[in-house]
mmCIF file of C-alpha atoms in Angstrom:
data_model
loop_
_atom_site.group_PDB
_atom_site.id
_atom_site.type_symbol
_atom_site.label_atom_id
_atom_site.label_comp_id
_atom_site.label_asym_id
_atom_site.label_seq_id
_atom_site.Cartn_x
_atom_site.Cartn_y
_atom_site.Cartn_z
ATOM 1 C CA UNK A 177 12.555 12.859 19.958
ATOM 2 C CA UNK A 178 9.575 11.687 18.029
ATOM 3 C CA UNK A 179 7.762 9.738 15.122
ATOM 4 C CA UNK A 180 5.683 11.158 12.439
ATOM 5 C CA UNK A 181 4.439 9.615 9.356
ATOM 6 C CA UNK A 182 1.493 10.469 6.758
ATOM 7 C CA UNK A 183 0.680 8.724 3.954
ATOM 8 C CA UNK A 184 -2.608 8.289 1.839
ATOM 9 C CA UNK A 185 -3.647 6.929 -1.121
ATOM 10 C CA UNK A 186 -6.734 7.335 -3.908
ATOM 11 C CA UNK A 187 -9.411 4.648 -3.924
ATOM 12 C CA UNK A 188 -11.342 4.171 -7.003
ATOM 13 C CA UNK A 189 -14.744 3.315 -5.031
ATOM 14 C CA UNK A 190 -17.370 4.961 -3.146
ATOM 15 C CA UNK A 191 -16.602 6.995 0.141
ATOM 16 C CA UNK A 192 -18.955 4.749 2.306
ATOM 17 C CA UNK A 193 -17.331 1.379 0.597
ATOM 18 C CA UNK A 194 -13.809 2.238 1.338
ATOM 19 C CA UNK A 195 -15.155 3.211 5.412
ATOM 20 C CA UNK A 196 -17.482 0.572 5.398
ATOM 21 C CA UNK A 197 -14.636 -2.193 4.436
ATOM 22 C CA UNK A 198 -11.570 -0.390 6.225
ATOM 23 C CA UNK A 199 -13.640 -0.030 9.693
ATOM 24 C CA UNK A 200 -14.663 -3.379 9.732
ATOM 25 C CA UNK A 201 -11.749 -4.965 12.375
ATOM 26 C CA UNK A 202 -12.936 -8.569 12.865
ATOM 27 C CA UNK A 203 -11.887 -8.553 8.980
ATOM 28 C CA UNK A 204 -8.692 -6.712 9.369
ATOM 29 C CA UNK A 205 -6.678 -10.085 8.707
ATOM 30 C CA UNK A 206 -8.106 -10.124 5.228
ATOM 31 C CA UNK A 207 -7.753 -7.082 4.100
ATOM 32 C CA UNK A 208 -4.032 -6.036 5.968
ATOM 33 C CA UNK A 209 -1.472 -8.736 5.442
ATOM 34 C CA UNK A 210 0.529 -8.207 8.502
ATOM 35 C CA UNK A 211 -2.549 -9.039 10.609
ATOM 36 C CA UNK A 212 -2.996 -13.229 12.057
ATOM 37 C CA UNK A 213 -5.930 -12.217 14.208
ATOM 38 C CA UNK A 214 -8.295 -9.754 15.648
ATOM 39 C CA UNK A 215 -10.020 -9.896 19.052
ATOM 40 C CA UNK A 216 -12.580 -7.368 20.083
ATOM 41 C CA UNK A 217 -12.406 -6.618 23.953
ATOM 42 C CA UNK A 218 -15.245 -3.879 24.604
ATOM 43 C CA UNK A 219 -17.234 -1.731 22.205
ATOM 44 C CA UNK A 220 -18.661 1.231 23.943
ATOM 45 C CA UNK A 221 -20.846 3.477 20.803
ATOM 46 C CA UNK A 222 -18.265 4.619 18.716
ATOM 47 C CA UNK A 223 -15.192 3.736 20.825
ATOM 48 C CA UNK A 224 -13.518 -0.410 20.346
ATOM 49 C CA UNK A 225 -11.124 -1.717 22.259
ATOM 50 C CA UNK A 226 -9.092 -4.674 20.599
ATOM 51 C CA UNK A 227 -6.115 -6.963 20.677
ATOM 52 C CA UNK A 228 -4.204 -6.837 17.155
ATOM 53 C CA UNK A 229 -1.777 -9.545 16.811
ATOM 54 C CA UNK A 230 0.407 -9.799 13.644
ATOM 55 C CA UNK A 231 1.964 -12.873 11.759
ATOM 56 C CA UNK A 232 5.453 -13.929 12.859
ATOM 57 C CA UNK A 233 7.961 -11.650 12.107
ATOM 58 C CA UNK A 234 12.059 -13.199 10.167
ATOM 59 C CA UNK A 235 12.931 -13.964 13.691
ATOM 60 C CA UNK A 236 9.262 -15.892 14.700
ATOM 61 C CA UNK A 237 8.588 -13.413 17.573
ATOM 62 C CA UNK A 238 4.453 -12.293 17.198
ATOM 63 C CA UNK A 239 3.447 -8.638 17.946
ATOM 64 C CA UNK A 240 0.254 -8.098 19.821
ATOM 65 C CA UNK A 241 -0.864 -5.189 21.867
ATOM 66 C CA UNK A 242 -4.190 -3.599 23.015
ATOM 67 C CA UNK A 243 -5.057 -0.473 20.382
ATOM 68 C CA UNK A 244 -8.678 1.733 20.806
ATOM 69 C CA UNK A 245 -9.883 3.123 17.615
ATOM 70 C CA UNK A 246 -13.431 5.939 17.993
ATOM 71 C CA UNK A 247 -14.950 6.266 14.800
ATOM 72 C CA UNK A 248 -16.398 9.523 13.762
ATOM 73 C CA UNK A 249 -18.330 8.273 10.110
ATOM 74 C CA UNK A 250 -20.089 12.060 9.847
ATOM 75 C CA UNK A 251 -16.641 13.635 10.628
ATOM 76 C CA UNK A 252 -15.251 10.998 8.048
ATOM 77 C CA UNK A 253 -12.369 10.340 10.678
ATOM 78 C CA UNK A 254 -11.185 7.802 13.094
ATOM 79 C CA UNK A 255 -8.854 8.471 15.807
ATOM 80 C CA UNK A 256 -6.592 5.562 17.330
ATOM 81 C CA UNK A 257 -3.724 4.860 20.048
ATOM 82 C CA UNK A 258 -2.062 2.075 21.797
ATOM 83 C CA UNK A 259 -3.419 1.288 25.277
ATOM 84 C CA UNK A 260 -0.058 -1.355 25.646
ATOM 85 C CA UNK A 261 1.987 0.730 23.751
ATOM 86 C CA UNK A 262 5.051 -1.819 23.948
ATOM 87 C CA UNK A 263 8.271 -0.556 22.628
ATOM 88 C CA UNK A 264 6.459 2.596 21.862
ATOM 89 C CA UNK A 265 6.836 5.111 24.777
ATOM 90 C CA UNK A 266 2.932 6.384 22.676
ATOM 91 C CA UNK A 267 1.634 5.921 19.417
ATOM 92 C CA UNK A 268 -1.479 7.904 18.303
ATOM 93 C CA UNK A 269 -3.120 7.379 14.742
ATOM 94 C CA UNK A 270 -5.625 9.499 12.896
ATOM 95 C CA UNK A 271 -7.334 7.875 9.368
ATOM 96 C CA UNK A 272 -9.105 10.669 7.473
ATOM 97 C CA UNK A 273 -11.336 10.090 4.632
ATOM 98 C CA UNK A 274 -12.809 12.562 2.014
ATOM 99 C CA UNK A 275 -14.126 12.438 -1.297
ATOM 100 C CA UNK A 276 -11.897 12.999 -4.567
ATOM 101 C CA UNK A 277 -12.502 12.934 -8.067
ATOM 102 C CA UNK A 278 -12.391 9.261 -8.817
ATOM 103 C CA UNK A 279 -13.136 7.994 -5.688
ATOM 104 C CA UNK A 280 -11.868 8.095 -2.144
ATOM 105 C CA UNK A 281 -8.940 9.425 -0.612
ATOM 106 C CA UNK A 282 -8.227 7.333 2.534
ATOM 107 C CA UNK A 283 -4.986 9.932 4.372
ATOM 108 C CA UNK A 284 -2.788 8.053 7.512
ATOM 109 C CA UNK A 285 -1.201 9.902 10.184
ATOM 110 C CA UNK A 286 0.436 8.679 12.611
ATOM 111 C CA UNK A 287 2.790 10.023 15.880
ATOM 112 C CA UNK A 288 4.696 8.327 18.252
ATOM 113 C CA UNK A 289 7.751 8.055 20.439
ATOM 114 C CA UNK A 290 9.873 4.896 20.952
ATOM 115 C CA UNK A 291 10.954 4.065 24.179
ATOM 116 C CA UNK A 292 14.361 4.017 25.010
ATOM 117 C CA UNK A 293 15.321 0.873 25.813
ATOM 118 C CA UNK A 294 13.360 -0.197 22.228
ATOM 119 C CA UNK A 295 15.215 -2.569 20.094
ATOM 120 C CA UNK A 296 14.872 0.281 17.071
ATOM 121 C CA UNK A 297 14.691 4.030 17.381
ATOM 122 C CA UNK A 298 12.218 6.930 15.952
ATOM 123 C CA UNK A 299 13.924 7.573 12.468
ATOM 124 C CA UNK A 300 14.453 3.521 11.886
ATOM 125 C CA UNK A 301 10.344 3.095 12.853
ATOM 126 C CA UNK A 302 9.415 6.495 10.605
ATOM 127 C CA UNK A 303 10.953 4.585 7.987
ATOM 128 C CA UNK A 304 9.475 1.609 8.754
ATOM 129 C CA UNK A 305 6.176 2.790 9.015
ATOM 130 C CA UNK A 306 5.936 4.642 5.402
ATOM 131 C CA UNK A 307 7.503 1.431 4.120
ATOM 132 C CA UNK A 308 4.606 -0.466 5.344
ATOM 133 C CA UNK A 309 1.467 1.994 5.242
ATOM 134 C CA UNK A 310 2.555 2.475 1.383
ATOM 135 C CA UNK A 311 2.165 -1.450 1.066
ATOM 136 C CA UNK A 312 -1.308 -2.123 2.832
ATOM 137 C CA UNK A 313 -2.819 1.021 1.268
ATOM 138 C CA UNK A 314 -2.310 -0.379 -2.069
ATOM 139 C CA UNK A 315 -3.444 -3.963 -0.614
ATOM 140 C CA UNK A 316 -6.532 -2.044 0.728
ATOM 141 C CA UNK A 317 -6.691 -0.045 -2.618
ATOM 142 C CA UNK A 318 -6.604 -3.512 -4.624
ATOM 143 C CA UNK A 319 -8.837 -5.075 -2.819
ATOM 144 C CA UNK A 320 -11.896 -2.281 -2.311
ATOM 145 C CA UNK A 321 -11.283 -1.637 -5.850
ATOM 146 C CA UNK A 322 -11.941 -5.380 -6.875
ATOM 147 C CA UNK A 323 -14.755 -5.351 -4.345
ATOM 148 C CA UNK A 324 -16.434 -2.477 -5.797
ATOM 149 C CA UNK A 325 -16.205 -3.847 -9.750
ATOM 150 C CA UNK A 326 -18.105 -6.916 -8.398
ATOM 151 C CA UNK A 327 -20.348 -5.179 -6.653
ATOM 152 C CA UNK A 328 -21.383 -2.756 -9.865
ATOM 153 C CA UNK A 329 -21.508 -6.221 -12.633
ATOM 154 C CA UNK A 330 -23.009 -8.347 -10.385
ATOM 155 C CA UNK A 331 -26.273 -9.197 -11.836
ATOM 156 C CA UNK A 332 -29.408 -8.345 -10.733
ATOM 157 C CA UNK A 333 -32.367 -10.648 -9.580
ATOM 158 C CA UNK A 334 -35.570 -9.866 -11.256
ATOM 159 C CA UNK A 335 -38.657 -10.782 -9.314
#
């Protein structure tokens, strides 16, 4: 058995805002709020390698494990997967981004498989995954959307 989730969500900013601010992983634990810390290991052109460790979950244990992301900006896509995949036998992600009326739609896919000695199985992590990708995208949305008002009223320094 497997995983599957997509989920997406309308941005109310510029195309190259929402990719500029979403692709940017040293700031990850701003703008996601499960994140405590990202370290990059290797960039290679397009292709990071990186250690993602999350906040302490009800029990205290901390998540981390070794993800590469390659970013395709003209494609408007960026392909991901776990490289210590954990209590995931795989997990493969694919962020798509195209232009809307109104802004930016920002679209999350994402496939795995647990492993069976996991402490949760597929269908529990499918759910737990929408739960969650529903939450940060509206974080995200929130805060490009704040980010982008600012950036339009700021003033303007005459010389």
């Amino acid at each position: 058995m497997s995983g599957h989730t997509e989920n997406e969500i309308t941005i109310a900013a510029p195309l190259d805002l929402v990719w500029d601010v979403t692709n940017d992983l040293e700031n990850w634990p701003r703008l996601f709020s499960e994140y405590a810390a990202v370290e990059v290991i290797e960039r290679d052109g397009d292709r990071t390698k990186f250690r993602l460790t999350m906040h302490p979950d009800e029990n205290g244990k901390v998540w981390s494990w070794v993800s590469e992301r390659t970013v395709d900006r003209v494609g408007r896509k960026v392909v991901a997967r776990r490289v210590e995949p954990g209590p995931f036998q795989h997990m493969n992600i694919r962020w798509e981004y195209s232009e809307v009326p109104g802004g930016t739609k920002l679209h999350w896919a994402q496939d795995f498989a647990m492993r069976p000695d996991a402490p949760v199985d597929d269908a529990w992590m499918t759910d737990n995954i929408n739960r969650n990708s529903r939450v940060q995208m509206e974080l995200i949305r929130d805060k490009i959307e704040q980010r982008d008002r600012e950036r339009r009223t700021a003033p303007v320094n005459a010389r």
